[in-house]
Amino acid sequence: MDGTNRSFIITLTTDFGLKDAFVGVLKGVILSINPHATIVDITHGIPQGDLDAASFAVDQAYTFFPPNTIHVVVVDPGVGTQRRILLVRAKEHYFLAPDNSVLRYIFVRHPEAEVISVTNEKYFLPHTSQTFHGRDIFAPVAAHLSRGVPFHTFGETITDYLKGDIALPQKTENLITGQIVYIDHFGNCISNISKNDFDPEQLVEINIKYFQFERLSHSYAEHQVAEPLVIFSSHDYLEIAVRDGNAAQFLNIKKGEPIEVVLSETS
Amino acid sequence: MDGTNRSFIITLTTDFGLKDAFVGVLKGVILSINPHATIVDITHGIPQGDLDAASFAVDQAYTFFPPNTIHVVVVDPGVGTQRRILLVRAKEHYFLAPDNSVLRYIFVRHPEAEVISVTNEKYFLPHTSQTFHGRDIFAPVAAHLSRGVPFHTFGETITDYLKGDIALPQKTENLITGQIVYIDHFGNCISNISKNDFDPEQLVEINIKYFQFERLSHSYAEHQVAEPLVIFSSHDYLEIAVRDGNAAQFLNIKKGEPIEVVLSETS
Amino acid sequence: MDGTNRSFIITLTTDFGLKDAFVGVLKGVILSINPHATIVDITHGIPQGDLDAASFAVDQAYTFFPPNTIHVVVVDPGVGTQRRILLVRAKEHYFLAPDNSVLRYIFVRHPEAEVISVTNEKYFLPHTSQTFHGRDIFAPVAAHLSRGVPFHTFGETITDYLKGDIALPQKTENLITGQIVYIDHFGNCISNISKNDFDPEQLVEINIKYFQFERLSHSYAEHQVAEPLVIFSSHDYLEIAVRDGNAAQFLNIKKGEPIEVVLSETS
């Protein structure tokens, strides 16, 4: 890292939950190596092994952190196998994650990213278990990186890592077909159709399941309680919501549900 | 803020839950603006849009923080509408919250509080979404305030904000009638009848639902397991509890349940 | 503490849950006394009053923190009674907990530990409630200790504290009989039989309930999805797991379930 622009922030995204000591242990390891690190939890509520949810969480968060923040993602069903561990530098962002496509959004947004296979055991804990590489490898590597150990010290550059896929919407002149890619805590259903995918002036209707919406809302509260609506999410994707309610439950929408946007002829 | 007595603590109270990246994003925004901020979670487990629970949580917590701590409350069902955002200074405490009465306890305890409507977009994120003002407005405003931007810079003083109501107990010479205002994680049922409302020497009985208590306990463990009891809570309000059990479930008590204290004639 | 090797880390392990303001309040009290403290949550998800789970969490975590870290454990069903509060120094680790055996693993691993009964009210909050000593005693005592107040200042040395028991496996030449002592977030079932208890070369079979395993696995992912397996846990104890699944649910294993390891004759 550039010493003049150093960040000591390390973020954590895991499926560890909060009932055990796992997350505390990661922090103990990090602070043992870099007592000045600032550690921020993105979430530890990723469902067990859910790479979709983890990749989405990281994508929602990383641009809001200062340069040189290190984003550690431990959703790692392959722990203990030969799967590799990736250290990634993409613009001013660092990521440390298993080689299982959990960084798929990062690789799409940053095709220029440099990727290292982390192999330098000098930066691991002395005793490496078969089941908790978060503690034994991810945490100490992140902590050493945050202390200024140079990027290329941790292993060799690779290009054959798992990039993974992102479901992109299909577009014709009058129709965009996408899908729900994430359902949040409030039951809001986030699609993969972005504000950039169409001109709202041309909107005829939005269809999902048996529901049809003819306009985009500007706030939840302009609706009656329990009324469904479509709004641009905080990341500018189409979102199905229900005022003061849970859209996923009320409308029985699940991840993967198709959604279509019908547009008028281009003027 | 007074530079000689500056605190860099920002607390967060939200209904965001912990499964998504929302809370991490708030912290990223804050640390991008003030890398030296100390961020403390009060809770992110407020039920969706529950202003009662959020107002209670803030009231339980704020006096235990150092002077100049900034308490950010994002329980904001009106996000995206014209509802205002309030910045409040009450003695040495700062609060940032929607204008929806979620600071009701603060306004009761600090009638002298100064209240600003936050309008200075210079301190917002450049792109403000319709659905996530926590990220786009609350977090950056709190961070700038913690860096020393003067209080009055953020907007104009107002007096017509929503103060909200607090249910107060009714008192006659021999009877106090109150209600359960909060049920905590353990199922303890906290009332709005305070230690200051009566002289324990005069206590005849306490009634709630079909239960009658003739004395105040001094600890949970002086009772048999599963036995109900009344004790002064950690904030000196009457609390219904069950030893090693969940009073709300065992006694089927809900928020709003009436509770009465019968007193003897004044000696 | 030794001023040249001071740590400002305070860890928290409680059964407070995350829906109320309790945890935030502890942090406010600590930061009011020591603004430079680094506070790390081990977990607040200990089931109400579950001393087994709390003792296990602390044991999993403490060795991964820097010297002079102070581990605060507030699982305290006896709050408000005459139960004592213990301050413990064991090698370079500090612990603050009720005298209810929640530090049982520490006392087993560190028979040389120094134990103080915390009685010096100078370091308590001025007003001590009957129900929240976490806030009124544990938090301020930990904060003062982290600021360098000498260990023996907090009270008098005692030896008659509750040490508690740890279930140890029974060993004969060809058979080890242990039990499941913890079930984690993933449903992994951790036993009390350690890697040090036998030579894997001699392993004939491992039996638990109706299930029999003839070998130890090296990773979860070498198995089919939903297949049960036995592996050494991250702390080198035998662990029953199910690939990408929940062993406790799938195999209906509960805490206390017996497990046996059958060994061949010593060669």
PDB file of C-alpha atoms in Angstrom, chain B residues 9 18 38 40-45 57 60-61 64-66 182-186 217-221 231-236 244-245, chain C residues 15-25 27-29 31-32 35 44 46 48 77-81 125 127 129-132 135-136:
ATOM      1  CA  ILE B   9     -18.283   8.790  19.289  1.00  0.00           C
ATOM      2  CA  LEU B  18     -27.919  -7.366  10.566  1.00  0.00           C
ATOM      3  CA  THR B  38     -15.563   5.693  17.150  1.00  0.00           C
ATOM      4  CA  VAL B  40     -20.982   2.248  18.588  1.00  0.00           C
ATOM      5  CA  ASP B  41     -24.051   0.199  17.712  1.00  0.00           C
ATOM      6  CA  ILE B  42     -26.890   0.746  20.160  1.00  0.00           C
ATOM      7  CA  THR B  43     -29.072  -1.706  18.294  1.00  0.00           C
ATOM      8  CA  HIS B  44     -30.094  -2.512  14.742  1.00  0.00           C
ATOM      9  CA  GLY B  45     -32.825  -4.811  15.991  1.00  0.00           C
ATOM     10  CA  ALA B  57     -33.572   2.360  23.167  1.00  0.00           C
ATOM     11  CA  GLN B  60     -31.921   3.928  27.806  1.00  0.00           C
ATOM     12  CA  ALA B  61     -28.526   4.591  26.285  1.00  0.00           C
ATOM     13  CA  PHE B  64     -24.163   6.619  29.517  1.00  0.00           C
ATOM     14  CA  PHE B  65     -22.078   8.128  26.724  1.00  0.00           C
ATOM     15  CA  PRO B  66     -19.457  10.844  27.033  1.00  0.00           C
ATOM     16  CA  TYR B 182     -41.233  -2.053  26.676  1.00  0.00           C
ATOM     17  CA  ILE B 183     -40.492  -5.760  26.666  1.00  0.00           C
ATOM     18  CA  ASP B 184     -36.822  -6.642  26.529  1.00  0.00           C
ATOM     19  CA  HIS B 185     -34.815  -9.582  25.148  1.00  0.00           C
ATOM     20  CA  PHE B 186     -35.323 -11.556  28.360  1.00  0.00           C
ATOM     21  CA  SER B 217     -37.967  -8.010  45.054  1.00  0.00           C
ATOM     22  CA  HIS B 218     -34.306  -7.136  45.278  1.00  0.00           C
ATOM     23  CA  SER B 219     -32.978  -9.756  42.860  1.00  0.00           C
ATOM     24  CA  TYR B 220     -34.256 -12.334  40.408  1.00  0.00           C
ATOM     25  CA  ALA B 221     -32.431 -15.162  42.141  1.00  0.00           C
ATOM     26  CA  ILE B 231     -38.395  -5.387  40.774  1.00  0.00           C
ATOM     27  CA  PHE B 232     -37.059  -1.951  39.981  1.00  0.00           C
ATOM     28  CA  SER B 233     -35.457  -2.069  36.531  1.00  0.00           C
ATOM     29  CA  SER B 234     -31.962  -0.823  35.846  1.00  0.00           C
ATOM     30  CA  HIS B 235     -33.515   2.583  35.104  1.00  0.00           C
ATOM     31  CA  ASP B 236     -35.635   2.496  38.267  1.00  0.00           C
ATOM     32  CA  ASP B 244     -34.727 -17.606  34.623  1.00  0.00           C
ATOM     33  CA  GLY B 245     -37.750 -17.242  32.372  1.00  0.00           C
TER      34      GLY B 245
ATOM     35  CA  ASP C  15     -26.566 -13.211  26.990  1.00  0.00           C
ATOM     36  CA  PHE C  16     -27.981  -9.723  26.361  1.00  0.00           C
ATOM     37  CA  GLY C  17     -29.005 -10.301  22.759  1.00  0.00           C
ATOM     38  CA  LEU C  18     -28.886  -7.475  20.255  1.00  0.00           C
ATOM     39  CA  LYS C  19     -32.429  -6.110  20.212  1.00  0.00           C
ATOM     40  CA  ASP C  20     -32.136  -3.823  23.240  1.00  0.00           C
ATOM     41  CA  ALA C  21     -29.716  -1.047  24.141  1.00  0.00           C
ATOM     42  CA  PHE C  22     -27.870  -3.166  26.741  1.00  0.00           C
ATOM     43  CA  VAL C  23     -24.699  -3.772  24.740  1.00  0.00           C
ATOM     44  CA  GLY C  24     -24.484  -0.193  23.541  1.00  0.00           C
ATOM     45  CA  VAL C  25     -24.816   0.983  27.128  1.00  0.00           C
ATOM     46  CA  LYS C  27     -19.779   0.396  25.537  1.00  0.00           C
ATOM     47  CA  GLY C  28     -20.860   3.900  26.485  1.00  0.00           C
ATOM     48  CA  VAL C  29     -19.807   3.305  30.077  1.00  0.00           C
ATOM     49  CA  LEU C  31     -15.709   4.693  26.574  1.00  0.00           C
ATOM     50  CA  SER C  32     -16.721   7.319  29.129  1.00  0.00           C
ATOM     51  CA  PRO C  35     -12.016   6.720  25.407  1.00  0.00           C
ATOM     52  CA  HIS C  44     -24.098 -11.483  22.836  1.00  0.00           C
ATOM     53  CA  ILE C  46     -25.418 -16.756  24.651  1.00  0.00           C
ATOM     54  CA  GLN C  48     -30.244 -16.715  28.692  1.00  0.00           C
ATOM     55  CA  PRO C  77     -28.508 -15.010  36.647  1.00  0.00           C
ATOM     56  CA  GLY C  78     -27.485 -14.211  40.228  1.00  0.00           C
ATOM     57  CA  VAL C  79     -27.325 -10.451  39.656  1.00  0.00           C
ATOM     58  CA  GLY C  80     -28.455  -8.559  42.730  1.00  0.00           C
ATOM     59  CA  THR C  81     -27.708 -11.388  45.169  1.00  0.00           C
ATOM     60  CA  LEU C 125     -20.881   3.582  38.739  1.00  0.00           C
ATOM     61  CA  HIS C 127     -25.653   4.377  41.389  1.00  0.00           C
ATOM     62  CA  SER C 129     -28.923  -1.067  40.189  1.00  0.00           C
ATOM     63  CA  GLN C 130     -30.198  -4.485  41.279  1.00  0.00           C
ATOM     64  CA  THR C 131     -30.531  -5.876  37.782  1.00  0.00           C
ATOM     65  CA  PHE C 132     -27.757  -4.552  35.529  1.00  0.00           C
ATOM     66  CA  ARG C 135     -23.458  -1.609  33.229  1.00  0.00           C
ATOM     67  CA  ASP C 136     -22.874  -0.587  36.836  1.00  0.00           C
TER      68      ASP C 136
END
